[in-house]
mmCIF file of C-alpha atoms in Angstrom:
data_model
loop_
_atom_site.group_PDB
_atom_site.id
_atom_site.type_symbol
_atom_site.label_atom_id
_atom_site.label_comp_id
_atom_site.label_asym_id
_atom_site.label_seq_id
_atom_site.Cartn_x
_atom_site.Cartn_y
_atom_site.Cartn_z
ATOM 1 C CA MET H 1 130.725 101.685 73.831
ATOM 2 C CA ASP H 2 132.903 102.049 76.940
ATOM 3 C CA ILE H 3 129.807 102.204 79.118
ATOM 4 C CA LYS H 4 130.721 101.177 82.644
ATOM 5 C CA ILE H 5 127.985 99.808 84.884
ATOM 6 C CA LEU H 6 128.213 99.560 88.668
ATOM 7 C CA HIS H 7 126.186 96.739 90.215
ATOM 8 C CA ILE H 8 125.509 97.473 93.883
ATOM 9 C CA ASP H 9 123.213 94.479 94.540
ATOM 10 C CA SER H 10 123.552 90.832 93.568
ATOM 11 C CA ASN H 11 121.229 89.543 90.853
ATOM 12 C CA HIS H 12 120.818 86.535 88.590
ATOM 13 C CA PRO H 13 124.153 85.784 86.810
ATOM 14 C CA LEU H 14 122.615 86.200 83.367
ATOM 15 C CA LEU H 15 122.356 89.948 83.953
ATOM 16 C CA TRP H 16 126.114 90.336 84.242
ATOM 17 C CA GLU H 17 126.888 87.780 81.545
ATOM 18 C CA GLN H 18 124.611 89.185 78.863
ATOM 19 C CA LEU H 19 125.631 92.785 79.515
ATOM 20 C CA GLU H 20 129.267 91.738 79.219
ATOM 21 C CA GLN H 21 128.549 89.904 75.976
ATOM 22 C CA ALA H 22 126.886 93.063 74.648
ATOM 23 C CA GLY H 23 130.043 95.073 75.284
ATOM 24 C CA PHE H 24 129.281 96.772 78.590
ATOM 25 C CA ILE H 25 131.941 96.940 81.310
ATOM 26 C CA ASN H 26 130.636 95.532 84.604
ATOM 27 C CA HIS H 27 131.903 96.345 88.081
ATOM 28 C CA GLU H 28 130.366 95.117 91.325
ATOM 29 C CA ASP H 29 130.314 96.522 94.845
ATOM 30 C CA PHE H 30 127.822 94.821 97.149
ATOM 31 C CA THR H 31 129.333 95.914 100.466
ATOM 32 C CA SER H 32 130.472 99.542 100.354
ATOM 33 C CA SER H 33 128.522 102.211 102.192
ATOM 34 C CA LYS H 34 126.454 104.774 100.350
ATOM 35 C CA GLU H 35 129.176 107.359 100.996
ATOM 36 C CA GLU H 36 131.799 105.078 99.471
ATOM 37 C CA ILE H 37 129.624 104.522 96.408
ATOM 38 C CA GLU H 38 129.136 108.278 96.083
ATOM 39 C CA ALA H 39 132.915 108.754 96.058
ATOM 40 C CA LYS H 40 133.291 106.741 92.844
ATOM 41 C CA ILE H 41 129.930 107.004 91.093
ATOM 42 C CA GLN H 42 131.244 109.669 88.713
ATOM 43 C CA ASP H 43 133.202 106.908 86.944
ATOM 44 C CA TYR H 44 130.041 105.128 85.773
ATOM 45 C CA GLN H 45 127.473 105.629 83.043
ATOM 46 C CA GLY H 46 125.044 103.085 84.485
ATOM 47 C CA ILE H 47 124.082 101.661 87.862
ATOM 48 C CA VAL H 48 122.096 98.487 88.573
ATOM 49 C CA ILE H 49 120.295 98.349 91.908
ATOM 50 C CA ARG H 50 117.661 96.526 93.899
ATOM 51 C CA SER H 51 116.935 98.329 97.172
ATOM 52 C CA ARG H 52 120.113 98.453 99.260
ATOM 53 C CA PHE H 53 119.909 102.211 99.780
ATOM 54 C CA LYS H 54 118.146 105.244 98.370
ATOM 55 C CA ILE H 55 119.414 106.859 95.188
ATOM 56 C CA ASP H 56 118.867 110.417 96.396
ATOM 57 C CA LYS H 57 119.834 113.935 95.359
ATOM 58 C CA THR H 58 123.200 113.695 97.098
ATOM 59 C CA LEU H 59 124.233 110.606 95.152
ATOM 60 C CA LEU H 60 122.791 111.895 91.889
ATOM 61 C CA ASP H 61 124.736 115.163 92.168
ATOM 62 C CA LYS H 62 127.937 113.153 92.385
ATOM 63 C CA ALA H 63 126.943 110.894 89.456
ATOM 64 C CA THR H 64 128.072 113.398 86.846
ATOM 65 C CA ASN H 65 128.325 110.859 84.013
ATOM 66 C CA LEU H 66 125.348 108.672 84.849
ATOM 67 C CA GLN H 67 123.078 107.864 81.914
ATOM 68 C CA PHE H 68 120.755 105.275 83.439
ATOM 69 C CA ILE H 69 119.602 103.641 86.656
ATOM 70 C CA ALA H 70 118.208 100.120 86.305
ATOM 71 C CA ARG H 71 116.273 98.671 89.224
ATOM 72 C CA VAL H 72 115.852 94.902 89.170
ATOM 73 C CA GLY H 73 112.345 95.063 90.574
ATOM 74 C CA ALA H 74 108.922 96.479 89.907
ATOM 75 C CA GLY H 75 109.003 99.888 91.575
ATOM 76 C CA LEU H 76 111.246 102.942 91.585
ATOM 77 C CA GLU H 77 110.448 104.300 95.049
ATOM 78 C CA SER H 78 114.066 103.994 96.181
ATOM 79 C CA ILE H 79 115.062 106.574 93.555
ATOM 80 C CA ASP H 80 114.470 110.338 93.548
ATOM 81 C CA CYS H 81 112.855 109.956 90.150
ATOM 82 C CA ASP H 82 112.038 113.600 89.438
ATOM 83 C CA TYR H 83 115.566 114.736 90.193
ATOM 84 C CA ALA H 84 117.099 111.919 88.170
ATOM 85 C CA LEU H 85 114.927 112.747 85.173
ATOM 86 C CA SER H 86 115.825 116.436 85.492
ATOM 87 C CA LYS H 87 119.447 115.342 84.979
ATOM 88 C CA ASN H 88 118.459 113.335 81.864
ATOM 89 C CA ILE H 89 119.095 110.016 83.586
ATOM 90 C CA GLN H 90 116.942 107.226 82.197
ATOM 91 C CA LEU H 91 115.081 105.068 84.713
ATOM 92 C CA ILE H 92 114.513 101.382 84.032
ATOM 93 C CA ALA H 93 112.392 98.955 86.065
ATOM 94 C CA ALA H 94 111.095 95.443 85.427
ATOM 95 C CA PRO H 95 107.473 95.039 86.571
ATOM 96 C CA GLU H 96 106.969 92.562 83.743
ATOM 97 C CA GLY H 97 109.539 90.305 85.377
ATOM 98 C CA ASN H 98 107.648 89.366 88.524
ATOM 99 C CA ARG H 99 104.018 90.114 87.711
ATOM 100 C CA ASN H 100 103.160 86.430 87.326
ATOM 101 C CA ALA H 101 104.788 85.582 90.652
ATOM 102 C CA VAL H 102 102.844 88.342 92.421
ATOM 103 C CA ALA H 103 99.581 87.223 90.830
ATOM 104 C CA GLU H 104 100.047 83.604 91.919
ATOM 105 C CA HIS H 105 101.034 84.631 95.454
ATOM 106 C CA THR H 106 97.979 86.882 95.736
ATOM 107 C CA LEU H 107 95.666 84.087 94.646
ATOM 108 C CA GLY H 108 97.376 81.686 97.022
ATOM 109 C CA MET H 109 96.813 84.032 99.954
ATOM 110 C CA ILE H 110 93.112 84.352 99.149
ATOM 111 C CA LEU H 111 92.565 80.613 98.863
ATOM 112 C CA SER H 112 94.537 79.962 102.054
ATOM 113 C CA LEU H 113 92.490 82.540 103.970
ATOM 114 C CA PHE H 114 89.169 81.317 102.620
ATOM 115 C CA ASN H 115 89.917 77.691 103.508
ATOM 116 C CA ASN H 116 91.751 78.238 106.816
ATOM 117 C CA LEU H 117 94.671 76.237 105.441
ATOM 118 C CA ASN H 118 97.341 77.691 107.711
ATOM 119 C CA GLN H 119 95.226 77.318 110.834
ATOM 120 C CA ALA H 120 94.057 73.799 109.961
ATOM 121 C CA ASP H 121 97.630 72.716 109.265
ATOM 122 C CA ARG H 122 98.841 74.002 112.639
ATOM 123 C CA GLU H 123 95.943 72.358 114.475
ATOM 124 C CA ILE H 124 96.419 68.928 112.926
ATOM 125 C CA LYS H 125 100.147 69.043 113.669
ATOM 126 C CA SER H 126 99.283 69.737 117.301
ATOM 127 C CA GLY H 127 96.850 66.817 117.449
ATOM 128 C CA GLN H 128 93.557 68.679 116.853
ATOM 129 C CA TRP H 129 90.948 67.556 114.317
ATOM 130 C CA ASN H 130 88.516 70.476 113.959
ATOM 131 C CA ARG H 131 86.328 70.177 110.882
ATOM 132 C CA GLU H 132 83.475 72.569 111.677
ATOM 133 C CA LYS H 133 85.824 75.210 113.059
ATOM 134 C CA ASN H 134 87.701 75.190 109.749
ATOM 135 C CA ARG H 135 84.697 75.293 107.420
ATOM 136 C CA GLY H 136 85.763 77.538 104.528
ATOM 137 C CA HIS H 137 84.383 80.001 102.007
ATOM 138 C CA GLU H 138 84.275 79.683 98.228
ATOM 139 C CA LEU H 139 85.628 82.331 95.924
ATOM 140 C CA ASN H 140 82.939 81.496 93.387
ATOM 141 C CA GLY H 141 80.285 84.213 93.206
ATOM 142 C CA LYS H 142 82.336 86.840 95.043
ATOM 143 C CA THR H 143 83.346 90.256 93.749
ATOM 144 C CA VAL H 144 87.078 90.937 93.685
ATOM 145 C CA GLY H 145 88.155 94.567 93.635
ATOM 146 C CA ILE H 146 91.631 95.409 92.362
ATOM 147 C CA ILE H 147 93.151 98.802 93.067
ATOM 148 C CA GLY H 148 96.024 99.446 90.694
ATOM 149 C CA TYR H 149 95.564 97.904 87.262
ATOM 150 C CA GLY H 150 99.046 97.864 85.806
ATOM 151 C CA ASN H 151 101.317 94.872 85.326
ATOM 152 C CA MET H 152 100.522 93.245 88.667
ATOM 153 C CA GLY H 153 96.805 93.970 88.736
ATOM 154 C CA LYS H 154 96.283 92.753 85.197
ATOM 155 C CA SER H 155 98.217 89.554 85.830
ATOM 156 C CA PHE H 156 96.180 88.823 88.958
ATOM 157 C CA ALA H 157 92.884 89.463 87.144
ATOM 158 C CA LYS H 158 93.927 86.990 84.468
ATOM 159 C CA LYS H 159 94.498 84.332 87.146
ATOM 160 C CA LEU H 160 90.908 84.801 88.340
ATOM 161 C CA ARG H 161 89.461 83.623 85.039
ATOM 162 C CA GLY H 162 87.697 80.341 85.685
ATOM 163 C CA PHE H 163 86.773 81.161 89.295
ATOM 164 C CA GLU H 164 83.411 82.641 88.264
ATOM 165 C CA VAL H 165 83.928 85.887 90.127
ATOM 166 C CA GLU H 166 83.137 89.467 89.184
ATOM 167 C CA VAL H 167 86.378 91.420 88.871
ATOM 168 C CA LEU H 168 86.422 95.198 89.213
ATOM 169 C CA CYS H 169 89.448 97.436 88.840
ATOM 170 C CA CYS H 170 90.185 101.003 89.853
ATOM 171 C CA ASP H 171 93.167 102.984 88.607
ATOM 172 C CA ILE H 172 94.314 106.603 88.239
ATOM 173 C CA GLN H 173 94.718 105.945 84.506
ATOM 174 C CA GLU H 174 91.604 105.933 82.350
ATOM 175 C CA ASN H 175 90.522 103.117 80.047
ATOM 176 C CA VAL H 176 92.757 100.391 81.514
ATOM 177 C CA GLY H 177 89.983 97.847 82.006
ATOM 178 C CA ASP H 178 90.022 94.796 79.772
ATOM 179 C CA GLU H 179 88.335 91.439 79.236
ATOM 180 C CA ASN H 180 89.453 90.350 82.708
ATOM 181 C CA ALA H 181 88.266 93.311 84.792
ATOM 182 C CA ARG H 182 85.739 96.116 84.473
ATOM 183 C CA GLN H 183 87.085 99.525 85.409
ATOM 184 C CA VAL H 184 84.914 101.399 87.914
ATOM 185 C CA SER H 185 85.142 104.344 90.260
ATOM 186 C CA LEU H 186 86.527 103.845 93.747
ATOM 187 C CA GLU H 187 83.032 104.433 95.106
ATOM 188 C CA GLU H 188 81.524 101.609 93.032
ATOM 189 C CA LEU H 189 84.376 99.295 93.947
ATOM 190 C CA GLN H 190 83.788 100.007 97.638
ATOM 191 C CA GLN H 191 80.079 99.288 97.247
ATOM 192 C CA LYS H 192 80.500 95.869 95.634
ATOM 193 C CA THR H 193 83.810 94.335 96.745
ATOM 194 C CA ASP H 194 84.111 91.166 98.827
ATOM 195 C CA VAL H 195 87.868 90.768 98.361
ATOM 196 C CA LEU H 196 90.176 93.762 97.930
ATOM 197 C CA SER H 197 93.632 93.349 96.409
ATOM 198 C CA LEU H 198 96.171 96.186 96.301
ATOM 199 C CA HIS H 199 98.577 96.424 93.363
ATOM 200 C CA ILE H 200 99.716 100.027 93.673
ATOM 201 C CA PRO H 201 103.141 101.635 94.003
ATOM 202 C CA TRP H 202 104.151 103.586 97.087
ATOM 203 C CA THR H 203 103.736 107.255 96.196
ATOM 204 C CA PRO H 204 102.632 110.385 98.066
ATOM 205 C CA GLU H 205 99.115 109.648 96.790
ATOM 206 C CA THR H 206 99.024 106.045 98.014
ATOM 207 C CA ASP H 207 100.939 106.495 101.277
ATOM 208 C CA LYS H 208 98.596 105.502 104.139
ATOM 209 C CA MET H 209 95.749 105.301 101.609
ATOM 210 C CA VAL H 210 94.042 102.423 103.420
ATOM 211 C CA ASN H 211 93.000 104.162 106.618
ATOM 212 C CA ALA H 212 89.885 104.076 108.788
ATOM 213 C CA ASP H 213 87.865 106.305 106.458
ATOM 214 C CA PHE H 214 88.853 104.259 103.410
ATOM 215 C CA ILE H 215 87.921 100.993 105.118
ATOM 216 C CA ASN H 216 84.618 102.261 106.501
ATOM 217 C CA ALA H 217 83.553 103.386 103.024
ATOM 218 C CA PHE H 218 83.129 99.735 102.003
ATOM 219 C CA ALA H 219 79.497 98.646 102.027
ATOM 220 C CA LYS H 220 80.211 95.053 103.095
ATOM 221 C CA PRO H 221 82.719 93.332 105.347
ATOM 222 C CA PHE H 222 85.624 92.294 103.143
ATOM 223 C CA TRP H 223 88.944 90.501 102.956
ATOM 224 C CA ILE H 224 92.074 92.440 102.048
ATOM 225 C CA ILE H 225 95.272 91.317 100.336
ATOM 226 C CA ASN H 226 98.330 93.536 100.077
ATOM 227 C CA THR H 227 101.227 92.492 97.858
ATOM 228 C CA SER H 228 102.129 96.061 96.915
ATOM 229 C CA ARG H 229 103.858 98.200 99.561
ATOM 230 C CA GLY H 230 103.389 98.075 103.324
ATOM 231 C CA LYS H 231 103.105 101.804 103.869
ATOM 232 C CA ASN H 232 99.973 101.917 101.718
ATOM 233 C CA ILE H 233 98.054 100.624 104.780
ATOM 234 C CA ILE H 234 97.839 102.094 108.277
ATOM 235 C CA THR H 235 98.210 98.868 110.241
ATOM 236 C CA ALA H 236 96.527 100.172 113.395
ATOM 237 C CA ASP H 237 93.418 101.120 111.382
ATOM 238 C CA LEU H 238 93.400 97.720 109.686
ATOM 239 C CA VAL H 239 93.593 95.942 113.040
ATOM 240 C CA GLU H 240 90.747 98.027 114.457
ATOM 241 C CA ALA H 241 88.626 97.083 111.425
ATOM 242 C CA MET H 242 89.442 93.420 111.956
ATOM 243 C CA GLN H 243 88.430 93.652 115.596
ATOM 244 C CA THR H 244 85.042 95.122 114.635
ATOM 245 C CA GLY H 245 84.484 92.592 111.833
ATOM 246 C CA LYS H 246 84.628 95.148 109.028
ATOM 247 C CA VAL H 247 87.684 93.346 107.659
ATOM 248 C CA LEU H 248 87.173 89.576 107.641
ATOM 249 C CA GLY H 249 90.777 88.605 107.095
ATOM 250 C CA ALA H 250 94.060 89.845 105.684
ATOM 251 C CA GLY H 251 96.873 88.463 103.572
ATOM 252 C CA LEU H 252 99.883 90.738 103.960
ATOM 253 C CA ASP H 253 103.072 90.131 102.028
ATOM 254 C CA VAL H 254 104.278 93.629 102.909
ATOM 255 C CA LEU H 255 104.195 95.524 106.176
ATOM 256 C CA GLU H 256 104.160 99.143 107.217
ATOM 257 C CA TYR H 257 107.214 98.491 109.405
ATOM 258 C CA GLU H 258 109.590 97.291 106.687
ATOM 259 C CA LYS H 259 112.763 99.176 105.988
ATOM 260 C CA LEU H 260 113.108 100.600 102.488
ATOM 261 C CA SER H 261 115.672 97.910 101.665
ATOM 262 C CA PHE H 262 112.990 95.235 102.337
ATOM 263 C CA GLU H 263 115.711 93.155 103.998
ATOM 264 C CA THR H 264 114.690 93.707 107.628
ATOM 265 C CA LEU H 265 111.360 94.218 109.329
ATOM 266 C CA PHE H 266 111.713 96.873 111.981
ATOM 267 C CA THR H 267 113.381 100.252 112.134
ATOM 268 C CA HIS H 268 113.124 100.126 115.933
ATOM 269 C CA LYS H 269 113.337 97.399 118.559
ATOM 270 C CA GLU H 270 109.865 97.587 120.101
ATOM 271 C CA THR H 271 107.217 95.486 118.387
ATOM 272 C CA PRO H 272 104.211 97.703 117.523
ATOM 273 C CA VAL H 273 100.939 96.804 119.240
ATOM 274 C CA ALA H 274 99.114 96.418 115.906
ATOM 275 C CA PHE H 275 101.730 94.012 114.647
ATOM 276 C CA ARG H 276 101.464 91.902 117.794
ATOM 277 C CA TYR H 277 97.768 91.507 116.982
ATOM 278 C CA LEU H 278 98.558 90.370 113.428
ATOM 279 C CA LEU H 279 101.011 87.786 114.722
ATOM 280 C CA LYS H 280 98.308 86.117 116.822
ATOM 281 C CA ALA H 281 95.249 86.562 114.589
ATOM 282 C CA LYS H 282 93.985 83.347 113.010
ATOM 283 C CA ASN H 283 92.484 85.194 110.034
ATOM 284 C CA VAL H 284 95.802 86.748 108.994
ATOM 285 C CA ILE H 285 98.464 85.335 106.680
ATOM 286 C CA LEU H 286 101.858 87.046 106.635
ATOM 287 C CA SER H 287 104.810 86.571 104.291
ATOM 288 C CA PRO H 288 108.141 88.459 104.166
ATOM 289 C CA HIS H 289 107.804 90.504 100.955
ATOM 290 C CA ILE H 290 108.209 87.444 98.747
ATOM 291 C CA ALA H 291 105.198 87.689 96.415
ATOM 292 C CA GLY H 292 107.460 88.535 93.499
ATOM 293 C CA TRP H 293 110.414 86.546 94.832
ATOM 294 C CA THR H 294 110.341 83.221 92.997
ATOM 295 C CA PHE H 295 113.158 81.313 91.321
ATOM 296 C CA GLU H 296 111.502 82.005 87.986
ATOM 297 C CA SER H 297 111.038 85.738 88.597
ATOM 298 C CA HIS H 298 114.665 86.028 89.758
ATOM 299 C CA GLU H 299 115.742 85.064 86.259
ATOM 300 C CA ARG H 300 112.938 86.878 84.467
ATOM 301 C CA LEU H 301 113.608 90.192 86.237
ATOM 302 C CA ALA H 302 117.239 90.086 85.195
ATOM 303 C CA GLN H 303 116.339 89.265 81.610
ATOM 304 C CA VAL H 304 113.885 92.164 81.381
ATOM 305 C CA ILE H 305 116.549 94.587 82.634
ATOM 306 C CA VAL H 306 119.137 93.292 80.162
ATOM 307 C CA ASP H 307 116.700 93.560 77.283
ATOM 308 C CA LYS H 308 115.716 97.123 78.186
ATOM 309 C CA ILE H 309 119.317 98.289 78.543
ATOM 310 C CA LYS H 310 120.314 96.712 75.245
ATOM 311 C CA ALA H 311 117.274 98.168 73.477
ATOM 312 C CA ILE H 312 118.518 101.670 74.278
ATOM 313 C CA TRP H 313 122.301 101.411 74.058
ATOM 314 C CA VAL H 314 123.095 98.555 71.670
#
């Protein structure tokens, strides 16, 4: 085939091994700058990425022989997708690879919030034994609203079976509801939801979607879980809603302040006021963009990418 693939991020070894076995020629470059990659990208028919830097118009114009971009992850927001497609470059992602991990992490955040597990653990380790203060809530009987009912949303809804909850879903696509969730309008979801879980990509339509108006449209105080993308929520508006009691608690695996690479938190040195509140709030659980970052998903993501590449070119 003589298809050369440039890997610019490290991944599970099986990705390299199976592509090599299938006849592809692998090269790696995990350290060069974007400009250095641009200088040699014309030599490659494929590129495998995670999120080290943006695959933008400048890079794509230099990638004169590129046939595909494979991202070992769920989303494609680090790629100028429209421009890539206009150049007949195929885009490959692997949301199937970490959907189970995201679903389990989401459920874990809810149960931890409801039962004050993080707070109770810290208190006992500091010598405090506070039973009444840490009285919890049960998920049973609640209504869980899922916004975004693709791979991640569907996997999470499946995990909720057995908890005796009502599960509603809202999505821009029609007729995506199934035996695990009833599809409703955003308005109905906001009327009935006790726990909101976001499973949406970061797009112009979802950017800053969860703002003050969005939050205030909910009929009841609610908990919110975000394992999607940080910039889908305006953190300052979320904090204000928590201070008024409109939002009862938050589980945030992603933050508005993350860099696109997901590898570091802040793009500036000063800690935002809203984030300082989250750091101290007892009804907040934070994790560093790891919902889909398990040992199992590391392997599964790579396998999905290999299978998709081979399905097209082998």
